Coordinates of C-alpha atoms in Angstrom, one line a residue:
M133 CA 189.2 259.9 24.0
L134 CA 187.7 256.7 25.1
R135 CA 187.6 255.3 21.8
P136 CA 190.8 252.9 22.2
L137 CA 189.2 251.4 25.2
L138 CA 185.8 250.9 23.4
A139 CA 187.4 249.0 20.5
G140 CA 188.8 245.6 20.1
S141 CA 189.1 242.9 22.7
I142 CA 187.4 244.9 25.4
G143 CA 184.5 246.1 23.6
V144 CA 181.1 245.5 24.5
G145 CA 180.0 241.7 24.0
A146 CA 177.1 239.3 24.8
A147 CA 175.3 239.3 28.1
V148 CA 176.8 237.0 30.9
L149 CA 175.9 233.4 30.5
A150 CA 177.8 231.9 33.5
A151 CA 179.8 232.7 36.5
A152 CA 183.5 232.2 36.1
P153 CA 184.4 229.5 38.5
A154 CA 186.9 229.7 41.3
S155 CA 190.3 228.5 40.5
A156 CA 190.6 226.0 43.2
Q157 CA 187.9 223.7 44.9
E158 CA 187.9 223.7 48.7
L159 CA 185.8 221.5 50.9
E160 CA 184.6 221.6 54.5
T161 CA 182.3 219.9 56.7
E162 CA 179.0 220.3 58.5
L163 CA 177.6 218.8 61.4
F164 CA 174.9 216.4 60.2
V165 CA 173.7 214.9 63.4
Q166 CA 175.0 214.3 66.8
G167 CA 174.4 212.5 70.0
L168 CA 174.5 209.0 68.6
A169 CA 175.7 206.0 70.6
S170 CA 178.9 204.8 69.0
P171 CA 177.7 204.9 65.2
V172 CA 179.7 202.7 63.0
D173 CA 178.1 202.7 59.7
L174 CA 175.8 205.1 57.5
T175 CA 173.9 204.0 54.4
F176 CA 170.5 204.7 52.7
A177 CA 167.8 202.5 51.2
P178 CA 167.4 202.2 47.4
G179 CA 164.8 204.7 45.9
D180 CA 164.6 206.7 49.1
P181 CA 166.3 210.1 49.0
S182 CA 164.7 211.3 52.2
R183 CA 166.2 209.0 54.8
I184 CA 169.8 208.2 56.1
F185 CA 170.2 205.0 58.2
I186 CA 172.7 204.8 60.9
V187 CA 174.1 201.7 62.6
E188 CA 175.0 202.1 66.4
Q189 CA 177.1 199.4 67.8
A190 CA 175.2 198.3 70.6
G191 CA 172.6 197.0 68.3
R192 CA 170.3 199.8 67.0
I193 CA 169.8 201.3 63.7
R194 CA 168.6 204.9 63.6
I195 CA 167.0 206.9 61.0
V196 CA 167.5 210.5 60.0
E197 CA 164.7 211.8 58.0
N198 CA 164.7 215.2 56.1
G199 CA 167.7 216.0 58.5
T200 CA 166.0 215.1 61.8
L201 CA 166.9 212.1 64.0
L202 CA 163.9 210.1 64.7
P203 CA 163.6 209.1 68.4
T204 CA 162.6 205.5 67.7
P205 CA 165.0 203.1 66.3
F206 CA 164.5 201.5 63.1
L207 CA 165.6 198.3 64.4
D208 CA 166.8 197.4 68.0
I209 CA 168.3 194.0 68.5
D210 CA 170.6 194.9 71.5
P211 CA 169.4 191.8 73.5
I212 CA 171.2 189.5 70.8
V213 CA 174.4 191.5 70.2
R214 CA 177.4 191.4 72.0
S215 CA 178.9 194.8 71.8
G216 CA 182.2 196.6 72.8
G217 CA 185.7 196.6 71.2
E218 CA 185.3 195.4 67.8
R219 CA 182.3 193.6 68.4
G220 CA 178.7 194.7 68.0
L221 CA 176.2 195.5 65.3
L222 CA 178.7 196.2 62.7
G223 CA 176.9 196.4 59.1
L224 CA 173.8 197.2 57.3
A225 CA 172.6 196.6 53.5
F226 CA 169.5 196.9 51.9
H227 CA 168.1 194.6 49.2
P228 CA 168.2 196.3 45.8
D229 CA 164.6 195.8 45.6
Y230 CA 163.8 197.0 48.9
Q231 CA 161.3 199.6 48.0
N232 CA 159.2 196.3 46.8
N233 CA 160.1 193.5 49.2
G234 CA 161.3 195.5 52.4
R235 CA 164.3 193.0 52.9
F236 CA 167.5 194.2 54.7
F237 CA 170.5 192.5 56.2
V238 CA 172.7 193.2 59.2
N239 CA 175.9 191.8 60.1
Y240 CA 176.6 191.5 64.1
T241 CA 178.5 189.6 66.7
N242 CA 176.1 187.5 68.7
N243 CA 176.2 186.7 72.6
A244 CA 178.7 183.9 71.9
G245 CA 181.0 186.3 70.1
N246 CA 180.4 184.9 66.7
T247 CA 179.4 186.5 63.3
R248 CA 176.0 186.4 62.1
V249 CA 174.6 187.9 58.6
E250 CA 170.9 187.8 59.2
E251 CA 167.8 189.0 57.1
Y252 CA 165.2 191.3 58.7
Q253 CA 161.9 192.8 57.1
V254 CA 160.6 196.2 57.3
S255 CA 157.1 196.5 59.0
A256 CA 154.2 196.3 57.0
T257 CA 152.5 199.3 58.7
D258 CA 155.4 201.6 59.4
P259 CA 158.3 202.4 57.0
N260 CA 160.3 203.8 59.8
I261 CA 160.1 200.5 61.9
A262 CA 161.4 197.1 61.1
S263 CA 160.1 193.7 62.5
P264 CA 162.2 192.8 65.4
T265 CA 162.5 189.1 64.5
G266 CA 165.0 188.0 61.9
I267 CA 163.9 186.1 58.9
Q268 CA 166.7 183.9 58.1
F269 CA 170.6 183.6 58.6
I270 CA 172.6 184.1 55.3
A271 CA 175.9 183.2 57.0
S272 CA 177.0 182.0 60.8
I273 CA 180.6 182.2 61.0
S274 CA 182.8 181.2 64.3
Q275 CA 185.3 183.6 65.5
D276 CA 188.6 182.7 67.2
F277 CA 189.2 185.8 69.1
S278 CA 187.3 189.1 70.0
N279 CA 188.9 191.2 67.4
H280 CA 188.9 191.5 63.6
N281 CA 185.3 190.8 63.0
G282 CA 185.2 192.7 59.7
G283 CA 181.6 193.5 59.8
C284 CA 180.8 195.5 56.6
I285 CA 178.2 194.2 54.1
R286 CA 177.3 195.8 50.8
F287 CA 175.2 194.8 47.8
G288 CA 177.4 195.0 44.7
P289 CA 176.3 196.2 41.3
D290 CA 175.4 192.7 40.4
G291 CA 172.7 192.4 43.2
K292 CA 174.7 190.0 45.2
L293 CA 175.6 190.5 49.0
Y294 CA 179.2 190.8 49.8
V295 CA 180.6 190.3 53.2
G296 CA 183.9 191.3 54.8
M297 CA 185.3 188.8 57.3
G298 CA 188.3 189.6 59.3
D299 CA 191.0 186.8 59.9
G300 CA 189.5 185.8 63.3
G301 CA 191.6 188.1 65.6
S302 CA 194.6 188.1 68.0
G303 CA 197.9 189.1 66.0
N304 CA 199.7 187.8 62.9
D305 CA 196.7 185.5 61.9
P306 CA 197.7 182.8 64.5
N307 CA 195.6 180.1 62.9
N308 CA 196.5 181.1 59.3
R309 CA 192.8 181.6 58.5
S310 CA 193.4 184.2 55.6
Q311 CA 195.3 181.8 53.2
N312 CA 193.2 178.7 54.4
P313 CA 190.7 178.2 51.6
Q314 CA 188.5 176.1 53.6
S315 CA 188.1 179.0 56.1
L316 CA 185.5 181.8 55.8
L317 CA 187.7 184.1 58.1
G318 CA 190.2 186.5 56.2
K319 CA 187.9 186.6 53.2
M320 CA 185.5 188.4 51.1
L321 CA 182.4 186.3 50.7
R322 CA 179.5 186.8 48.2
Y323 CA 176.0 185.6 48.4
D324 CA 172.7 185.6 46.3
V325 CA 170.0 186.3 49.0
D326 CA 167.3 185.4 46.3
L327 CA 168.5 181.8 46.2
P328 CA 167.6 179.2 48.8
S329 CA 170.3 178.3 51.4
P330 CA 173.2 178.2 51.2
F331 CA 172.9 181.2 49.0
I332 CA 175.8 180.4 46.9
P333 CA 176.1 182.2 43.3
V334 CA 176.6 179.5 40.7
D335 CA 179.3 182.3 39.3
N336 CA 181.3 182.5 42.3
P337 CA 184.9 181.9 41.4
F338 CA 185.7 178.7 43.3
V339 CA 182.3 177.0 43.0
G340 CA 183.1 173.4 41.9
D341 CA 186.7 173.6 43.4
P342 CA 186.6 171.2 46.5
A343 CA 189.7 172.6 47.8
V344 CA 188.0 176.2 48.3
S345 CA 184.8 177.2 50.1
D346 CA 182.0 178.3 47.6
A347 CA 181.2 181.3 49.3
I348 CA 184.6 182.8 48.9
W349 CA 185.2 185.8 46.4
H350 CA 188.6 187.0 47.5
L351 CA 191.1 185.8 50.1
G352 CA 194.0 187.2 52.1
V353 CA 192.5 190.1 53.9
R354 CA 193.3 190.9 57.4
N355 CA 190.4 193.0 58.8
P356 CA 188.5 194.7 55.9
W357 CA 186.6 196.8 58.3
R358 CA 184.9 198.8 55.6
F359 CA 184.9 198.2 52.0
D360 CA 182.4 199.9 49.0
F361 CA 181.5 199.7 45.6
D362 CA 181.8 202.6 43.3
R363 CA 178.3 203.3 42.3
D364 CA 179.4 204.5 38.8
T365 CA 182.1 201.9 37.9
G366 CA 180.9 198.9 40.1
D367 CA 184.9 198.7 41.2
L368 CA 185.4 197.6 44.7
W369 CA 187.5 199.4 47.2
I370 CA 188.7 197.8 50.5
A371 CA 190.2 199.5 53.4
D372 CA 192.2 196.8 55.2
V373 CA 193.5 197.4 58.5
G374 CA 197.0 196.3 59.2
Q375 CA 199.2 194.5 61.9
N376 CA 201.8 196.7 63.1
A377 CA 203.3 198.4 60.2
R378 CA 201.2 199.3 57.2
E379 CA 197.5 200.3 56.6
E380 CA 196.3 199.6 53.1
V381 CA 193.6 200.6 50.3
S382 CA 193.1 197.9 47.8
F383 CA 191.2 198.1 44.6
L384 CA 189.4 195.3 42.4
P385 CA 188.1 196.1 39.2
A386 CA 184.1 195.5 38.7
G387 CA 183.4 191.9 38.4
L388 CA 186.9 190.5 39.2
G389 CA 187.0 187.6 41.9
G390 CA 189.3 185.0 42.7
Q391 CA 192.0 187.3 43.9
N392 CA 194.3 186.9 46.7
L393 CA 195.2 190.1 48.5
G394 CA 198.3 188.8 50.4
W395 CA 197.9 188.6 54.2
R396 CA 199.3 187.0 56.1
C397 CA 202.3 186.6 53.6
K398 CA 202.3 190.5 53.3
E399 CA 201.1 193.4 55.2
G400 CA 200.6 195.9 52.4
T401 CA 203.7 195.5 50.2
R402 CA 205.9 194.6 53.1
C403 CA 206.8 190.9 53.6
T404 CA 205.9 189.5 57.1
N405 CA 208.0 186.2 57.0
L406 CA 205.4 184.5 58.4
S407 CA 204.9 180.7 57.6
G408 CA 202.1 179.1 55.2
C409 CA 202.8 181.3 52.1
S410 CA 205.6 183.1 50.3
C411 CA 205.4 187.0 49.8
A412 CA 207.2 186.3 46.3
D413 CA 204.0 184.7 45.1
A414 CA 203.2 186.8 41.8
T415 CA 199.6 186.2 42.3
L416 CA 199.1 188.2 45.4
I417 CA 197.6 191.4 45.0
D418 CA 199.3 194.6 46.3
P419 CA 197.4 197.5 47.4
I420 CA 197.2 200.6 45.2
H421 CA 198.1 202.9 48.4
E422 CA 199.6 202.1 52.0
Y423 CA 200.7 204.0 54.7
P424 CA 203.1 203.5 57.6
H425 CA 202.1 203.4 61.4
S426 CA 204.1 206.7 61.9
Q427 CA 200.8 208.3 60.2
G428 CA 198.2 206.2 62.1
C429 CA 197.4 202.8 63.1
S430 CA 193.7 201.6 62.0
I431 CA 192.5 202.7 58.6
S432 CA 188.8 203.6 58.3
G433 CA 187.6 203.4 54.8
G434 CA 186.1 204.8 52.7
V435 CA 183.7 205.7 49.7
V436 CA 184.0 207.2 46.3
Y437 CA 182.3 210.5 45.8
R438 CA 179.5 210.3 43.2
G439 CA 177.4 213.3 44.2
S440 CA 176.6 216.2 42.1
A441 CA 176.9 219.2 44.7
I442 CA 180.4 219.4 44.4
A443 CA 181.6 219.9 40.9
G444 CA 185.2 218.3 40.0
L445 CA 185.1 215.6 43.0
Q446 CA 183.6 212.8 40.9
G447 CA 185.5 209.6 41.5
T448 CA 187.5 210.7 44.8
Y449 CA 188.0 208.1 47.4
F450 CA 187.8 209.3 50.9
F451 CA 189.3 207.3 53.7
A452 CA 190.9 208.1 57.2
D453 CA 192.9 206.7 60.1
F454 CA 191.1 206.3 63.4
C455 CA 194.1 206.8 65.7
S456 CA 195.6 210.1 64.1
S457 CA 192.4 211.3 62.8
T458 CA 193.9 212.0 59.5
I459 CA 191.7 212.4 56.4
W460 CA 192.9 211.7 53.0
S461 CA 191.6 211.6 49.4
L462 CA 193.0 209.9 46.3
E463 CA 191.7 209.1 42.7
Y464 CA 192.6 206.0 40.8
D465 CA 192.7 205.5 37.1
G466 CA 193.2 201.7 37.1
T467 CA 196.9 202.1 36.9
N468 CA 198.1 205.2 38.8
V469 CA 197.0 206.9 41.9
Q470 CA 196.4 210.4 41.3
N471 CA 195.6 213.6 43.2
F472 CA 196.4 211.9 46.7
T473 CA 195.6 214.9 49.2
N474 CA 195.7 215.3 52.9
R475 CA 192.1 216.7 53.8
T476 CA 192.4 216.9 57.4
Q477 CA 193.0 220.6 57.8
E478 CA 190.7 221.5 55.0
L479 CA 187.7 219.4 56.7
R480 CA 188.4 220.4 60.2
P481 CA 185.2 222.1 61.6
A482 CA 185.3 225.8 62.9
T483 CA 185.7 224.6 66.5
G484 CA 187.2 221.3 67.5
N485 CA 188.3 218.3 65.4
I486 CA 186.7 215.4 63.9
T487 CA 188.0 212.3 65.9
Q488 CA 187.6 208.5 66.3
I489 CA 186.7 208.2 62.7
V490 CA 185.0 204.7 62.2
S491 CA 183.7 205.0 58.9
F492 CA 182.4 206.9 55.6
G493 CA 179.0 206.5 54.1
A494 CA 177.0 208.0 51.4
D495 CA 173.4 208.9 50.8
F496 CA 171.1 208.4 48.0
D497 CA 172.6 211.4 46.1
G498 CA 176.1 210.3 46.4
E499 CA 177.1 213.0 48.9
V500 CA 179.9 211.7 51.5
Y501 CA 179.7 211.6 55.3
I502 CA 182.3 211.0 57.7
V503 CA 181.0 208.9 61.0
S504 CA 182.8 209.8 64.2
Q505 CA 182.2 208.1 67.5
S506 CA 183.6 211.3 69.3
G507 CA 180.1 212.6 70.4
G508 CA 178.4 210.4 68.1
R509 CA 178.6 212.7 65.4
I510 CA 178.0 212.4 61.6
W511 CA 179.9 215.3 59.5
K512 CA 178.8 216.0 55.8
I513 CA 181.5 216.8 53.4
I514 CA 180.3 219.9 51.4
E515 CA 182.0 222.5 49.1
A516 CA 183.4 225.5 50.9
P517 CA 182.0 228.8 50.0
P518 CA 184.8 230.8 48.0
Q519 CA 186.9 233.0 50.1
C520 CA 187.3 236.6 49.3
E521 CA 190.6 237.1 48.0
F522 CA 192.5 240.3 46.3
T523 CA 195.6 239.7 44.2
N524 CA 197.4 242.6 42.1
Y525 CA 198.9 241.5 38.9
C526 CA 200.3 242.8 35.6
D527 CA 203.1 245.7 35.3
A528 CA 202.1 249.0 34.7
S529 CA 204.0 251.6 32.6
N530 CA 205.5 255.1 33.8
T531 CA 202.9 257.8 33.4
S532 CA 203.9 261.3 32.3
L533 CA 204.7 261.9 36.0
G534 CA 207.2 259.4 35.8
N535 CA 205.8 256.7 38.0
P536 CA 203.5 253.6 37.4
A537 CA 199.9 254.3 38.5
I538 CA 198.5 251.5 40.7
I539 CA 195.1 250.0 41.5
S540 CA 193.9 248.9 45.0
A541 CA 190.7 247.3 46.3
G542 CA 189.4 248.2 49.7
G543 CA 186.6 247.1 51.9
S544 CA 185.3 243.5 51.3
A545 CA 184.8 241.3 48.5
S546 CA 181.6 240.0 50.0
V547 CA 178.6 240.4 47.8
T548 CA 176.6 240.5 50.9
D549 CA 178.5 243.2 52.6
N550 CA 178.7 245.3 49.2
D551 CA 181.1 247.7 50.2
L552 CA 184.1 247.0 47.8
T553 CA 186.0 250.2 47.0
L554 CA 188.3 250.8 43.9
S555 CA 190.9 253.2 44.0
A556 CA 193.7 254.3 41.7
F557 CA 196.8 256.3 42.5
G558 CA 199.4 258.1 40.5
I559 CA 197.3 259.4 38.0
P560 CA 198.0 263.1 36.2
F561 CA 195.9 265.6 38.0
G562 CA 192.8 266.5 35.9
S563 CA 192.8 263.4 34.0
T564 CA 189.9 261.6 32.8
A565 CA 189.9 258.0 34.3
L566 CA 187.4 255.0 34.0
F567 CA 187.4 251.5 35.9
F568 CA 186.5 248.3 34.0
Y569 CA 186.6 244.8 34.7
G570 CA 186.5 241.5 32.8
P571 CA 186.8 237.7 33.5
D572 CA 189.9 237.2 31.5
Q573 CA 193.5 238.4 32.2
T574 CA 195.5 239.3 29.1
F575 CA 198.9 241.4 28.8
E576 CA 198.7 243.7 25.7
P577 CA 200.7 246.9 25.0
S578 CA 198.2 249.6 24.5
G579 CA 198.8 253.3 24.3
A580 CA 201.4 254.3 26.8
G581 CA 200.7 251.3 29.1
N582 CA 199.6 247.8 29.2
L583 CA 195.9 246.5 28.8
C584 CA 195.7 243.5 31.4
V585 CA 191.7 242.8 31.5
N586 CA 189.7 241.2 28.6
G587 CA 186.4 240.0 28.4
N588 CA 185.2 236.6 26.6
A589 CA 182.4 235.1 24.7
M590 CA 180.7 234.4 28.2
M591 CA 181.2 237.9 29.6
P592 CA 182.1 241.2 28.0
A593 CA 184.6 243.7 29.5
I594 CA 182.4 246.0 31.5
R595 CA 183.1 249.7 31.9
L596 CA 181.9 251.6 35.2
Y597 CA 180.6 254.8 34.4
P598 CA 180.5 257.7 34.9
A599 CA 184.1 258.6 34.1
L600 CA 186.2 260.3 37.1
T601 CA 188.6 263.0 37.2
A602 CA 191.8 262.5 39.2
D603 CA 192.0 264.9 42.0
N604 CA 195.0 267.2 43.0
L605 CA 196.6 263.8 44.7
G606 CA 196.3 262.1 41.5
S607 CA 193.8 259.6 42.8
V608 CA 190.2 258.4 41.7
A609 CA 187.9 256.1 43.8
R610 CA 184.6 254.4 42.9
V611 CA 182.5 252.3 45.4
L612 CA 181.1 249.3 43.5
D613 CA 177.4 248.8 44.0
L614 CA 176.6 245.2 43.6
T615 CA 172.7 246.0 43.6
D616 CA 173.0 248.1 40.6
P617 CA 171.4 246.2 37.7
N618 CA 174.7 246.4 35.7
Q619 CA 176.5 244.4 38.4
S620 CA 173.4 242.2 39.6
T621 CA 171.3 241.2 36.6
G622 CA 173.0 242.8 33.5
P623 CA 175.8 241.7 31.3
G624 CA 178.2 242.7 34.2
A625 CA 176.4 240.5 36.9
I626 CA 178.9 239.8 39.9
A627 CA 178.2 236.8 42.1
A628 CA 179.8 234.9 44.9
G629 CA 182.3 232.5 43.4
M630 CA 183.2 234.6 40.6
T631 CA 186.8 235.8 39.8
L632 CA 186.9 239.1 38.1
N633 CA 189.9 241.3 37.1
F634 CA 189.7 245.1 37.4
Q635 CA 192.0 247.8 36.0
C636 CA 191.8 251.7 35.4
Y637 CA 192.1 253.3 32.2
F638 CA 193.2 257.3 32.2
R639 CA 194.1 259.9 29.9
D640 CA 197.7 260.8 29.9
A641 CA 199.7 263.5 28.0
F642 CA 203.4 263.2 27.8
P643 CA 205.5 266.4 27.3
G644 CA 206.0 267.1 23.8
G645 CA 203.7 264.4 22.7
P646 CA 200.3 263.9 21.5
P647 CA 197.6 263.0 24.2
T648 CA 197.3 259.2 24.5
W649 CA 196.2 256.7 27.3
N650 CA 197.5 254.6 30.0
F651 CA 196.7 252.2 32.6
T652 CA 197.2 251.0 36.0
D653 CA 198.3 247.5 37.1
A654 CA 195.4 245.1 37.6
V655 CA 193.9 243.4 40.7
S656 CA 192.2 240.0 40.6
I657 CA 189.3 239.7 43.0
L658 CA 187.5 236.4 44.1
F659 CA 184.0 237.4 45.3
C660 CA 182.6 235.5 48.2
P661 CA 179.0 235.2 49.9

C-alpha cells in the first residue's frame, strides 16, 4: 500500500550533496578584544593574516596576534602626540610592500595641535616592535582649531597614500578652507611615498594648475573622519561628519579624482546658504546616502565587507553613528542604494550594547570589526548560527473520520539536543502511517490528500522506517535520532542550518470506497546547532 509514496517525485534519489541554506541571513557580534585605551582605528599589514593593528588615540599602536592582545605596543609616540577630543594618533597605513620594506605611516596631531603624516619603520630584529623614531614627514599641515582633524590614511589600489583632512574646525568652516583650492584643509589628499619630497604623483588631477594645490585629490569635505577603499573594486567610500543637520556617505568610483563634494556650500544635499560658493553648482557631488540629526549626530564610517565567512554579504558597506550607536549597512550598484538595513538590534551583544562607535576596520581576510571606545572594545561581525524554527504549512484534506489530520514537532530542533519528536493526530485507528521529509515544498493532490514535501537533485525525499500504527486516539509519534546513519551521514543527513520539511502519510479507507492514502499537513523545520 506504500507504492504511491515510493513512486514519482518523492522516490529514492541521489545521496545528499549539500545542506539546504537558511532562508535569511542573520548577523551577530562577538567580542574580539577589550581593555584598549580609546581605540580609534583598526587595520592589518599586507601579507600578514595573523595580526591586527589597533590605533590608540593617546599615541600607541597595539597588536592582536592570533586573537591575543600583546602587552607591548608596536609603536608608542605618546610624548609627541597631543591627544584629547578630536586630536591624537588618528590613523595608520602600511605600505603595500610592507613585508619587504617594513614601512608604515601614521597620522597624528602634534603638541602644537597640527597634523603630521609621518613615516616609520619596523624594527630589524622584532616584527612586533617598530623603531621609535620617525623617518620622514609626508605632510605637515597647520590646523585652525582643535576639531575636524580628519586623521584617516589609507593606501589606495594604485599604491598611493590618501589622507583625509578636515576643514580646520570650529563651525561652518569659518575660514572657508574646504572650497579654497590653495588650502589642504577640507580635502582628500594623495601622495606617492615612493617619490622624493614633496611626494606628488604626476597624475594628481590638479598638477600643473597654479590655482590648486598639487596634493589635492578631492575638494569640499568637512571632516572625513573615516574613509576606505573597496578592496575588490577600488571604489572610495567617505563617511563625512556633518555640521548640525546631515551626516553623509559619499561614493567615488575607482580612479576618479578632482571632484568637489560640496562643503561648505552644501551639508549633504542641504543648501547651507554660506558665502563663497553656490549650492546650485552642478559640479558638486551629492552623497549616495544621508541621514538627519534626529537619527544621530556624528557618522562613523565605514568599510565594505569582502570576507569569505559570511555568504551573501559581499559588497555591503557598514557604518554607524557615534551619538545614537545606530549601525547600518547598505549596498550601492553605482546608481542606486540597495538593501539599506538597520543592523543595530541584530548586532547587539547578548548583554549590553555597542556604544561610542568611532570606526570600522577589516582584517587580512576581509572580515569586519567595530571599534568602540566604550570599554576599549573591538567587536567582530560574524554570521549568527541558525535559530531553531517550526512552521506549519500546506492544507490537509479531511480523512474518512471527517477532519484533517495534523502534524506537529515537539522537543528541540537543535542537532546537539537531538530530541526532536514528530507526532501526527487524527489518523484512523489501526492505520499504517509513515513520516517522511525532504528539502522542497510542493502542493500536489495525491490519493485523498495533498503531497506537500518533495525531494530534489541535491537530496531525495527520505522515509522514516519502520512504519507505525495509529493508536486508539488516532495518533502516531517518532523521535528523530540525528545520530542514526540515515540522518547523520546517509542520503538524509541533517545538519544545523538546514531547513527541511516533514509530513505524515497514512492509509485511509473511506466508507464505500476502495482503500486509498492520505496526508497530514506539513511542518517546515530550521535546524540549529
